[in-house]
Short mmCIF file of N, CA and C in Angstrom, two decimals:
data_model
loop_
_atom_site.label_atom_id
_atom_site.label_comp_id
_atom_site.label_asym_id
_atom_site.label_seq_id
_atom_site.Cartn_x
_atom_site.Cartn_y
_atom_site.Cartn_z
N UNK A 1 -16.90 71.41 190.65
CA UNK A 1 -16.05 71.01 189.57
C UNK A 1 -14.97 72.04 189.32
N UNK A 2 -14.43 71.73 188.50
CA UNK A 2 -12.92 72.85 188.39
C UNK A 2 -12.93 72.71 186.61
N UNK A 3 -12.38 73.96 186.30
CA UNK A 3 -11.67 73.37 184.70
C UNK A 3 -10.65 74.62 184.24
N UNK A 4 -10.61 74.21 182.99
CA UNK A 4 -9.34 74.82 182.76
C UNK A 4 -9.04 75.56 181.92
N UNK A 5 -8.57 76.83 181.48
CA UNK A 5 -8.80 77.51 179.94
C UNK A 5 -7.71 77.87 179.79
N UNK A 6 -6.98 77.62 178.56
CA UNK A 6 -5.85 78.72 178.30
C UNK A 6 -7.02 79.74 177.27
N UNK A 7 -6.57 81.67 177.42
CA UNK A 7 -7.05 82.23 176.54
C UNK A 7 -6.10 83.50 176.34
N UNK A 8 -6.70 84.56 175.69
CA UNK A 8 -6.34 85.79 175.45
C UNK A 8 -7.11 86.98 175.75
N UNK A 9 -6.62 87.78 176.26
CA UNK A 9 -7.82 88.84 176.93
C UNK A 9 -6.63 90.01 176.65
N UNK A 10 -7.30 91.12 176.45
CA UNK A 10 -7.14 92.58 176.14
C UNK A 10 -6.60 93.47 177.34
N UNK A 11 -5.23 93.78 177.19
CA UNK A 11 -4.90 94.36 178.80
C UNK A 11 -6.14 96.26 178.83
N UNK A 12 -6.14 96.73 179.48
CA UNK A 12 -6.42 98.08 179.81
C UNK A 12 -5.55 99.04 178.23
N UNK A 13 -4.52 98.54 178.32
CA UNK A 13 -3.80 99.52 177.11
C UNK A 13 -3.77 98.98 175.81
N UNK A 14 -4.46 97.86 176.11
CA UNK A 14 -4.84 97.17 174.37
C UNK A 14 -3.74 96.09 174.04
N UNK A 15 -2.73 95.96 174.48
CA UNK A 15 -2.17 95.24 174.33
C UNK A 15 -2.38 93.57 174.65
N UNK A 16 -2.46 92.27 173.84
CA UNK A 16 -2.97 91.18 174.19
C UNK A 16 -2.39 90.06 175.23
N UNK A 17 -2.75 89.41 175.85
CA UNK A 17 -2.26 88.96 177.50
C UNK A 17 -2.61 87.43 177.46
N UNK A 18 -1.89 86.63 177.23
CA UNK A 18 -2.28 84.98 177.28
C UNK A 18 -2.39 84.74 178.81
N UNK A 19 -3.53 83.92 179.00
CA UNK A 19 -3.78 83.51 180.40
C UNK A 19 -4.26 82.33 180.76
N UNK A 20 -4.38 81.93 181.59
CA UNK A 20 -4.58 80.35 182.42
C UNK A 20 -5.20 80.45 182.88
N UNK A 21 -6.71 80.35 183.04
CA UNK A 21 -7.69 80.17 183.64
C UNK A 21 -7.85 79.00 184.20
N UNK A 22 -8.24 78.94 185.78
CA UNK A 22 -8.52 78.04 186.63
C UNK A 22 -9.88 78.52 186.98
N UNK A 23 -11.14 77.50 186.37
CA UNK A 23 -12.08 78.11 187.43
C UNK A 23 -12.55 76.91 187.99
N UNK A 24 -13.18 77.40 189.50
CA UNK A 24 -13.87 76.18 190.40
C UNK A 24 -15.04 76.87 190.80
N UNK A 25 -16.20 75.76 190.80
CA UNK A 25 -17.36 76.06 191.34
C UNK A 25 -17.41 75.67 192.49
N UNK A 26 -17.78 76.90 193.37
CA UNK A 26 -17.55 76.31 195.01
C UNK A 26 -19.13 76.45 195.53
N UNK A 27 -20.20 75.21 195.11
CA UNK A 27 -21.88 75.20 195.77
C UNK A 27 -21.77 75.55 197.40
N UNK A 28 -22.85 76.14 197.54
CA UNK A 28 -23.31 76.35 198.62
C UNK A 28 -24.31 76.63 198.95
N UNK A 29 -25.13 76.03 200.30
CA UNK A 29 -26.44 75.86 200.07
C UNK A 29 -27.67 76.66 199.61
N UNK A 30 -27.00 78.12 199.38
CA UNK A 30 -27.94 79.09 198.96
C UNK A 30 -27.69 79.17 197.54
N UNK A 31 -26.48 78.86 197.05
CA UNK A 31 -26.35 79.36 195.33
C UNK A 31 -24.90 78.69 194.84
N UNK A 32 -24.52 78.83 193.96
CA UNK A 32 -23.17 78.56 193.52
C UNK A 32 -22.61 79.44 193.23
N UNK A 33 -20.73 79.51 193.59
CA UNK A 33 -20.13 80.80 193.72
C UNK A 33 -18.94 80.07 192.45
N UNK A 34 -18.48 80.62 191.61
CA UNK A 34 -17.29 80.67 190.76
C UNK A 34 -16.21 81.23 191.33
N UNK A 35 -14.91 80.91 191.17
CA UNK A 35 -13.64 81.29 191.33
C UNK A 35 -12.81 81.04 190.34
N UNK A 36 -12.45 82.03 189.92
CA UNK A 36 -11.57 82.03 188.57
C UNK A 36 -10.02 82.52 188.70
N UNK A 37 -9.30 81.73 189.02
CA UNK A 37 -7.93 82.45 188.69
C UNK A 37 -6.88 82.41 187.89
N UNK A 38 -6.87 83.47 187.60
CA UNK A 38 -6.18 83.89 185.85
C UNK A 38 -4.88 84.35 185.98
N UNK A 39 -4.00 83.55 185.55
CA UNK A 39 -2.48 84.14 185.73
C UNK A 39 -1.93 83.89 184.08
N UNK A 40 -1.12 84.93 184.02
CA UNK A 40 -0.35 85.84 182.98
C UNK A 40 0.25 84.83 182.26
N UNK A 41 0.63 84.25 181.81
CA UNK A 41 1.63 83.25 181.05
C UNK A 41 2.27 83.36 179.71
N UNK A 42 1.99 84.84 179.11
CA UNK A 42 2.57 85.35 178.04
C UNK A 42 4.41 84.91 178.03
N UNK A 43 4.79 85.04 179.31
CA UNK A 43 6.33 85.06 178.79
C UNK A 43 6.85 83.36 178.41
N UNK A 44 6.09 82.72 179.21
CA UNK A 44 5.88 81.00 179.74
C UNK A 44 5.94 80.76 177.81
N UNK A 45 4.91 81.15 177.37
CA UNK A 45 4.06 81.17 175.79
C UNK A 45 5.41 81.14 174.83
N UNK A 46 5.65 82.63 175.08
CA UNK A 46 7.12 82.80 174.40
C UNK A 46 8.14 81.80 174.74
N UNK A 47 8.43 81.39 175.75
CA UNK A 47 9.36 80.56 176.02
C UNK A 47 9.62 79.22 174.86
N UNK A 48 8.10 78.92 175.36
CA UNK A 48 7.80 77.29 174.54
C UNK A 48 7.79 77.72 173.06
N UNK A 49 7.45 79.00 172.53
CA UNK A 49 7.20 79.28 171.29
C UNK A 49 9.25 79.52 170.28
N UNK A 50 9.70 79.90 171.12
CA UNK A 50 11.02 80.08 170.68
C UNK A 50 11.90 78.82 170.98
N UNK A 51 11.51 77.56 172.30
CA UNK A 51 11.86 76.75 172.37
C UNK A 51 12.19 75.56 170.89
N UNK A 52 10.73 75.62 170.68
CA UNK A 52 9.87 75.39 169.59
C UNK A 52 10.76 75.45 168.10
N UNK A 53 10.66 77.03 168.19
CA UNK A 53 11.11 77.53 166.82
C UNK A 53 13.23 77.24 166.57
N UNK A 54 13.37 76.87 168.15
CA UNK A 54 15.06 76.59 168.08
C UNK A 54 15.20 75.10 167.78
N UNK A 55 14.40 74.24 168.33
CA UNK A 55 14.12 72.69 168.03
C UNK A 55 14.02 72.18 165.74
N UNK A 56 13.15 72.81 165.78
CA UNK A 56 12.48 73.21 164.16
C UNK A 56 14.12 73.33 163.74
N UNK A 57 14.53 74.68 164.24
CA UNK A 57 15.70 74.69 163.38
C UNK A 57 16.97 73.90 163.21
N UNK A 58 17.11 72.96 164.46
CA UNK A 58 17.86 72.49 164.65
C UNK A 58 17.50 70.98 164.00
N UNK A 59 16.61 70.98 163.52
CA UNK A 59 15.79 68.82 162.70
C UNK A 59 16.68 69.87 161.14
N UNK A 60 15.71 71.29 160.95
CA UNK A 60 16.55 71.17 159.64
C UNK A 60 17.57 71.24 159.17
N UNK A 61 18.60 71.86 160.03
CA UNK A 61 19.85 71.74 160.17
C UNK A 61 20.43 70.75 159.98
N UNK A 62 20.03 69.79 160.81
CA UNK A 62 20.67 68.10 160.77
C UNK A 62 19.99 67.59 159.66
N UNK A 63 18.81 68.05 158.61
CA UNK A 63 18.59 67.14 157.32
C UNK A 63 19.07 67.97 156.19
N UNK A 64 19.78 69.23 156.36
CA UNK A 64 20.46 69.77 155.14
C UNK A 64 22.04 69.37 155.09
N UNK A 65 22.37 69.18 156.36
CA UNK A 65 23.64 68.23 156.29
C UNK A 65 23.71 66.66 156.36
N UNK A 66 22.43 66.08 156.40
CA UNK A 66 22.35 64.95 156.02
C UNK A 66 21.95 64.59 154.80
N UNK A 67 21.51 65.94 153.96
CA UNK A 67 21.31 65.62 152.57
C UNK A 67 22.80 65.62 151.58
N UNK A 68 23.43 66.90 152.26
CA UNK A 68 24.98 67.24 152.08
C UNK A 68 25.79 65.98 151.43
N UNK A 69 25.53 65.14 152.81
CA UNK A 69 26.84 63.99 153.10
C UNK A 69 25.95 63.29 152.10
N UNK A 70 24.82 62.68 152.17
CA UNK A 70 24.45 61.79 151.21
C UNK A 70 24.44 62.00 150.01
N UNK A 71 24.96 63.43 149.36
CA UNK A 71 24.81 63.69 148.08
C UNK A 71 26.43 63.88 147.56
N UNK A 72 27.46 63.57 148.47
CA UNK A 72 29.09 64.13 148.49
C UNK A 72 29.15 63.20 147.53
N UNK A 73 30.29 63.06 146.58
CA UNK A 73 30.79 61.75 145.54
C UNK A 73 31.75 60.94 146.22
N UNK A 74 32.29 61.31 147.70
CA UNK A 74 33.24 60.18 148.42
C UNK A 74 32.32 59.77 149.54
N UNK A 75 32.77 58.21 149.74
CA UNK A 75 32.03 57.74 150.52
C UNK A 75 32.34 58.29 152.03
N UNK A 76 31.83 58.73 153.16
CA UNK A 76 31.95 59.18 154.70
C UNK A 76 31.51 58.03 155.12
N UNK A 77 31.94 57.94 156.44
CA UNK A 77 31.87 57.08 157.43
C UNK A 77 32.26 58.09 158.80
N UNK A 78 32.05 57.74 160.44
CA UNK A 78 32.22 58.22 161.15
C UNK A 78 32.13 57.06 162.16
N UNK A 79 33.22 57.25 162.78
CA UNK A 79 33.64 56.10 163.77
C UNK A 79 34.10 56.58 165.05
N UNK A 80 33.94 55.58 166.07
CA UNK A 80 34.35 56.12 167.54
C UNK A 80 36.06 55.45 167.32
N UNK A 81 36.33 55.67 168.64
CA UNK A 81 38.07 56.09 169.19
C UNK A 81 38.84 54.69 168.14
N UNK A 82 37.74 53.46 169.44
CA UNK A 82 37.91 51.98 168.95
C UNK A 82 37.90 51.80 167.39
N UNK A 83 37.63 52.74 166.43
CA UNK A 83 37.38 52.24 164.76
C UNK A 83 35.77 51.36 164.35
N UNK A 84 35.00 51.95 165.71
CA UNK A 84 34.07 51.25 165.67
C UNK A 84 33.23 52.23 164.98
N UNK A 85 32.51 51.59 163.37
CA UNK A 85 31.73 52.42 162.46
C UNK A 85 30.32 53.00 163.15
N UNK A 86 29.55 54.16 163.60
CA UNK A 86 28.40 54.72 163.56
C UNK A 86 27.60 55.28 162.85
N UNK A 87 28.35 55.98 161.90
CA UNK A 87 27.15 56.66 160.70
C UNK A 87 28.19 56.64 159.46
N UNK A 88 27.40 56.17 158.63
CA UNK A 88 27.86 56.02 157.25
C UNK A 88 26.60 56.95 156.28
N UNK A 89 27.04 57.40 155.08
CA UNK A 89 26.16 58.37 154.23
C UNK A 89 26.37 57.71 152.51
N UNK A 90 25.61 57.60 152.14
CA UNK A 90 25.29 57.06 150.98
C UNK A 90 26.69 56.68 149.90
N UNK A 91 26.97 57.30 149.55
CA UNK A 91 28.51 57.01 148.84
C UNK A 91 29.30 56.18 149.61
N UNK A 92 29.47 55.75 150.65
CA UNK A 92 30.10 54.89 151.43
C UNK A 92 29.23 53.56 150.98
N UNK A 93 27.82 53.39 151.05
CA UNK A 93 27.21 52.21 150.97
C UNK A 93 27.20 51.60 149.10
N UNK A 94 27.68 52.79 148.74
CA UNK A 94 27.75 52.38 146.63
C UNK A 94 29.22 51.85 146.97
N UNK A 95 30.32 52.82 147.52
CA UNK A 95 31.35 51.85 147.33
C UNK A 95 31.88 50.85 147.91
N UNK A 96 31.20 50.43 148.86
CA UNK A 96 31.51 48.65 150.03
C UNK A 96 29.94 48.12 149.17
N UNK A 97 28.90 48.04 149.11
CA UNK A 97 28.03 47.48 148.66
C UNK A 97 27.16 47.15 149.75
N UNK A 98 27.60 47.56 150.71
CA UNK A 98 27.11 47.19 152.39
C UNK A 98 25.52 48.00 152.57
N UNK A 99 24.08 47.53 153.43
CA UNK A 99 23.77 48.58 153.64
C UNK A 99 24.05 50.00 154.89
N UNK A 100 23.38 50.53 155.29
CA UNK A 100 23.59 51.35 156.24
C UNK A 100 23.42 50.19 157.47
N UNK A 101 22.52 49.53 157.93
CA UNK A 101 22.66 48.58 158.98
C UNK A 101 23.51 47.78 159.18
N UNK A 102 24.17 47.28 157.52
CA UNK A 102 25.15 46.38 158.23
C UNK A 102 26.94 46.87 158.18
N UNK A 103 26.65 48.25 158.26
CA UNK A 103 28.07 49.00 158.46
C UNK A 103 28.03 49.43 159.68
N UNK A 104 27.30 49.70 160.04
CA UNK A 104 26.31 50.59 161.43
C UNK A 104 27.16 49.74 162.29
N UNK A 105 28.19 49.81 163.20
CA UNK A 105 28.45 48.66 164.41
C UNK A 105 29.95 48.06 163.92
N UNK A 106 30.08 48.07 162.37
CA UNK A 106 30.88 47.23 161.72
C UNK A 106 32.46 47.79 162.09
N UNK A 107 33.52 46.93 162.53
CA UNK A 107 35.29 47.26 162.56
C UNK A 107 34.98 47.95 161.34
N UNK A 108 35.74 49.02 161.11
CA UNK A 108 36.31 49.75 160.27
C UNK A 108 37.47 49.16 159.78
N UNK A 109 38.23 48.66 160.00
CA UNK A 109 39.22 47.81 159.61
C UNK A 109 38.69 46.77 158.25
N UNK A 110 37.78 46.59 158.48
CA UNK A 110 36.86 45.45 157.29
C UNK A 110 36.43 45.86 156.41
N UNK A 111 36.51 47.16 155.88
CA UNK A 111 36.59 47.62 154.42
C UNK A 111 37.25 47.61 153.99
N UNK A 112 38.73 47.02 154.53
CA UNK A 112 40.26 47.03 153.98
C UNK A 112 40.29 45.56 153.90
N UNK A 113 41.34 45.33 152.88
CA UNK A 113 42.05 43.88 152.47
C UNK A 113 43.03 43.46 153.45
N UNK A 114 42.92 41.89 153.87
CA UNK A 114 43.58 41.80 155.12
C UNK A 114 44.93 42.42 155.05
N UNK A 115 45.78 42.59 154.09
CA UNK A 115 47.16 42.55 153.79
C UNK A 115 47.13 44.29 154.06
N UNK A 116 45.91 44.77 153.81
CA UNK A 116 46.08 46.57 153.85
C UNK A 116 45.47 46.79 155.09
N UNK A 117 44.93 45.82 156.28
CA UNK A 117 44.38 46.49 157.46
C UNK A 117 45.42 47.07 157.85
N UNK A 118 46.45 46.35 158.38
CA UNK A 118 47.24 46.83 159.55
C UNK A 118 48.06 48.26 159.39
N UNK A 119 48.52 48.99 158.13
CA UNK A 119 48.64 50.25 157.97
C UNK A 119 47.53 50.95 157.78
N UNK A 120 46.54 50.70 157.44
CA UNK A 120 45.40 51.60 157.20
C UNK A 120 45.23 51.68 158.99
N UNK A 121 44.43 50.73 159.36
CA UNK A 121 44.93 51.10 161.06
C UNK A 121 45.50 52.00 161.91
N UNK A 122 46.86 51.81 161.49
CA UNK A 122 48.40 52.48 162.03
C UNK A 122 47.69 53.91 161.65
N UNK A 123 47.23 54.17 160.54
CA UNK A 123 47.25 55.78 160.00
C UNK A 123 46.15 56.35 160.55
N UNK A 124 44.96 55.64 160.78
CA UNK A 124 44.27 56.21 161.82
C UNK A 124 44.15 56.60 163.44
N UNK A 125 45.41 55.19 163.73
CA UNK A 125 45.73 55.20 165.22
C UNK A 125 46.82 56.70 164.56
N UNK A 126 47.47 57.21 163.99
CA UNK A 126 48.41 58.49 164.06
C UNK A 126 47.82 59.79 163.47
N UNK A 127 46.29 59.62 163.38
CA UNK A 127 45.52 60.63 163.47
C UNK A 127 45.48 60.73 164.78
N UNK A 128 43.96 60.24 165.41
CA UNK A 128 44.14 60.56 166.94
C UNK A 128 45.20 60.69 167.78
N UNK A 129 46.63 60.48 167.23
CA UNK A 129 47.66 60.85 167.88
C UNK A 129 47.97 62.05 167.98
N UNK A 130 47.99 62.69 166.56
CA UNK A 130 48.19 64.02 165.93
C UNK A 130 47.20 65.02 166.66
N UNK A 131 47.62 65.58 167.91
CA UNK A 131 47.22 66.74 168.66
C UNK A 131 46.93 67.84 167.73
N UNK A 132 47.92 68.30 166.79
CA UNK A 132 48.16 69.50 166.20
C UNK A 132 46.96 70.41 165.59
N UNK A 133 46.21 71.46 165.97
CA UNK A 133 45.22 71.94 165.26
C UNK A 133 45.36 71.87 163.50
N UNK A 134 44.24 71.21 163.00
CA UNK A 134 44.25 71.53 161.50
C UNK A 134 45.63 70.54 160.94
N UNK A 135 45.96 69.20 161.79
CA UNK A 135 46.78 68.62 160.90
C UNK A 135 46.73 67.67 159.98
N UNK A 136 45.53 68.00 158.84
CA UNK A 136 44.81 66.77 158.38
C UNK A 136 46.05 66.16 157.48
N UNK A 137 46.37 64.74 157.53
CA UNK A 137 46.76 64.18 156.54
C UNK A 137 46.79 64.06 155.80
N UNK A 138 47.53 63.94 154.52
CA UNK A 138 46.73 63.75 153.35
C UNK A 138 46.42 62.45 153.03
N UNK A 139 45.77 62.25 151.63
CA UNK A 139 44.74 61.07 151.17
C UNK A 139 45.92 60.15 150.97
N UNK A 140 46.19 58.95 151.03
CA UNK A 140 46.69 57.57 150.90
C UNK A 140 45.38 56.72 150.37
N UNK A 141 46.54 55.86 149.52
CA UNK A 141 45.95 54.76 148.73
C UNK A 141 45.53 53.54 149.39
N UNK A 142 45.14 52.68 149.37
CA UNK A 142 44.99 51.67 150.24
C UNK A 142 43.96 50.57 149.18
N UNK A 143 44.18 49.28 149.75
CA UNK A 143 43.18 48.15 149.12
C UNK A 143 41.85 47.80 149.75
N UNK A 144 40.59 48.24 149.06
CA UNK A 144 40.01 48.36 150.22
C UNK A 144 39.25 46.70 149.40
N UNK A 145 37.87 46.44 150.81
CA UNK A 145 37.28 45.41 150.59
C UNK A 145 35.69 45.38 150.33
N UNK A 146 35.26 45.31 149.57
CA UNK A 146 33.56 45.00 149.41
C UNK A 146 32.95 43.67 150.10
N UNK A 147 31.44 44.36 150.24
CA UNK A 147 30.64 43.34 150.63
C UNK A 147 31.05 41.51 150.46
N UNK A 148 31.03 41.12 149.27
CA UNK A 148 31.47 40.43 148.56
C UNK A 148 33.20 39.48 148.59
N UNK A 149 33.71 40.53 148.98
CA UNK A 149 35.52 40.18 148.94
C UNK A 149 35.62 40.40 148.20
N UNK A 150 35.00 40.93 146.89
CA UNK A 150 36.19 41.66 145.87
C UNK A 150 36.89 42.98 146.57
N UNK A 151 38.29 42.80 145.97
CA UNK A 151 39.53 43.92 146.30
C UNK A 151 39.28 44.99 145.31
N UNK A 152 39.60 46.38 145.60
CA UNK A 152 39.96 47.54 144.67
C UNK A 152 40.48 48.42 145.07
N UNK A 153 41.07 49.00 144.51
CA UNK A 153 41.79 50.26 144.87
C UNK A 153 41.31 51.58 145.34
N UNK A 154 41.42 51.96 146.42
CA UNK A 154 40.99 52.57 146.96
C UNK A 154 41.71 54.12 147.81
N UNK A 155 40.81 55.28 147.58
CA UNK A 155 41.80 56.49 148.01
C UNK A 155 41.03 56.65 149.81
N UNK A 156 42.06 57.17 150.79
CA UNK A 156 40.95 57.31 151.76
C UNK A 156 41.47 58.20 152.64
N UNK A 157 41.32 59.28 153.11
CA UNK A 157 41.48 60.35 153.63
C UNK A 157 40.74 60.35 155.26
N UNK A 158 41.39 60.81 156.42
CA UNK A 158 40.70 60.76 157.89
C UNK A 158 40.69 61.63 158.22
N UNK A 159 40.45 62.16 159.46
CA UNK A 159 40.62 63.35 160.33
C UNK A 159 39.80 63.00 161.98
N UNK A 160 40.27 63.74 162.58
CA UNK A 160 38.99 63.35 163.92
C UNK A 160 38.27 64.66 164.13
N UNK A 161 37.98 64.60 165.14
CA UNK A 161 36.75 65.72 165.86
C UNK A 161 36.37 64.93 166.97
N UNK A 162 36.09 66.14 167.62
CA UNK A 162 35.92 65.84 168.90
C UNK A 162 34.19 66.27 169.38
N UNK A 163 33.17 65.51 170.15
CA UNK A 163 31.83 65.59 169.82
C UNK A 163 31.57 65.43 171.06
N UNK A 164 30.70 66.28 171.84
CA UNK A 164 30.81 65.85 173.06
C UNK A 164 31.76 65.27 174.41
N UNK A 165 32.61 65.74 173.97
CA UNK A 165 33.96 65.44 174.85
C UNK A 165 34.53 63.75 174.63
N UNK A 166 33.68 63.39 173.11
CA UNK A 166 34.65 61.87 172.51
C UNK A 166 35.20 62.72 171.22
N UNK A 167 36.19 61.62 171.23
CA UNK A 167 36.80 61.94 169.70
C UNK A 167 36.45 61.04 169.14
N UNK A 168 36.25 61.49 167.45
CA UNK A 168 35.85 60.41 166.10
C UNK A 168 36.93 60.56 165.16
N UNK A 169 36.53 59.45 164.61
CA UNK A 169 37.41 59.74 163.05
C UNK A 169 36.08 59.87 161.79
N UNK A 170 36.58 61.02 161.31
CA UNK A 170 35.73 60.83 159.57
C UNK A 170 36.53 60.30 158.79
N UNK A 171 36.14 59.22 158.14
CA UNK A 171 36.71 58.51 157.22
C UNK A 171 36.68 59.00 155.53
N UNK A 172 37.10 59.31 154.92
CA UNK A 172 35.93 59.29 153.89
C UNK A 172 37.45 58.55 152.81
N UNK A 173 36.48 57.93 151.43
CA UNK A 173 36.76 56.86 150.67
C UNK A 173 36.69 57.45 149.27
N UNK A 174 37.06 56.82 148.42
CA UNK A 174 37.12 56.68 147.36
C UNK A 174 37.32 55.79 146.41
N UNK A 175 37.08 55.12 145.59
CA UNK A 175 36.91 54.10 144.60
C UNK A 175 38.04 54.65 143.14
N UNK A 176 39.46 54.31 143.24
CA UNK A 176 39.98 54.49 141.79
C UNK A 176 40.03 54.07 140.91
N UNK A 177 39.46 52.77 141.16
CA UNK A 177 39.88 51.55 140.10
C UNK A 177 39.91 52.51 138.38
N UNK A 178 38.73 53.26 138.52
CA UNK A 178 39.26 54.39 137.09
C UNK A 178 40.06 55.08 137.00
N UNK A 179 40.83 55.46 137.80
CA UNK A 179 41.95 56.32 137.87
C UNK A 179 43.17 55.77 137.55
N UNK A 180 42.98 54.94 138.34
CA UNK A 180 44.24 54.16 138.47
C UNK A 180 44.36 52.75 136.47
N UNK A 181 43.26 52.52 136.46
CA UNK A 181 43.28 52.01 134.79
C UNK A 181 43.49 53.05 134.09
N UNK A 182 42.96 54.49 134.26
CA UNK A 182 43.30 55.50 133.15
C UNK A 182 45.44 55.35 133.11
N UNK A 183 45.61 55.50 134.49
CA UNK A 183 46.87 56.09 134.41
C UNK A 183 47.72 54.59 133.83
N UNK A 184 47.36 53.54 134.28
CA UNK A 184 48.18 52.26 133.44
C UNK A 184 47.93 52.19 132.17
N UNK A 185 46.63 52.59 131.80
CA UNK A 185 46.68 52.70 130.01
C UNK A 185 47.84 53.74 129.41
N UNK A 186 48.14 55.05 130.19
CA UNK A 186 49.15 55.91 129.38
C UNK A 186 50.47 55.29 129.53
N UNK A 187 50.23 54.57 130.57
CA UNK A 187 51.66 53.94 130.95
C UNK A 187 52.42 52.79 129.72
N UNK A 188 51.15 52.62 128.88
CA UNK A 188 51.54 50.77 127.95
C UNK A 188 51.83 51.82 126.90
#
């Protein structure tokens, strides 16, 4: 038979030594003989142990910035080249009414009012145009669209990034309809 041990054994200078034990029983007709061979695997150990500890850091990484975005007061969205929506974060789903699945896949164009797609569009097609390091646009107004088809006024700011050798757009949104009633009330 054969089997198998991972253990720890004590070098000569005291220092502790993870090892791999292979042993096989090799019968023979006078007695049974053992063979044990034990190889070093301390650095192997470390490997997987820091592998490990870089993995760990990297889940919490991605849930302190996924707590981030879901806790921002403007809605995000993140879309490929096409305007095709992939990840949306909580404030995006309060102000379309949409959930995360059914934005997930969704034209980006369809949070806008038909009459406001085609510049809202244009301004994202002249982001990804915009080579220039650091040339974020600023925020424009736009009509956007809810679940529903109700229209409202809406602030919405882009930018891209580049992720793996694609480029995205971050979208992110805003809801004025209060802003915009505050400022027509001073206006009467």
């Amino acid at each position: 038979g054969r089997s198998y041990l991972d253990s720890q054994l004590v070098a000569k200078d005291g220092r502790r030594v993870d090892v791999e034990s292979a042993i096989h029983m090799l019968p023979s007709e006078s007695s049974t003989r053992i063979l044990a061979i034990v190889r070093d695997i301390t650095e192997r150990k470390r490997d997987v142990t820091a592998r490990k500890r870089a993995e760990r850091a990297v889940r919490e990484s991605e849930r302190r910035i996924r707590a981030i975005l879901d806790n921002v007061a403007e809605g995000i969205v993140t879309c490929d080249e096409r305007g095709v929506i992939e990840s949306v974060y909580n404030a995006a789903l309060a102000v379309f009414d949409y959930t995360g699945e059914e934005m997930a896949g969704m034209p980006i164009g369809e949070l806008t009012a038909a009459g406001a797609r085609g510049p809202f569009l244009s301004r994202l097609t002249g982001v990804l145009a915009d080579d220039r390091e650091g040339a974020r646009p600023p925020a424009r107004e736009t009509t956007g669209r809810r679940k529903g088809g109700v229209e409202f006024p809406m602030e919405f700011s882009a930018d891209d990034m580049t992720l793996d050798d694609r480029r995205m757009f971050i979208v992110s949104f805003r809801d004025v309809s209060e802003r915009r009633a505050y400022i027509e009330a001073l206006e009467y």
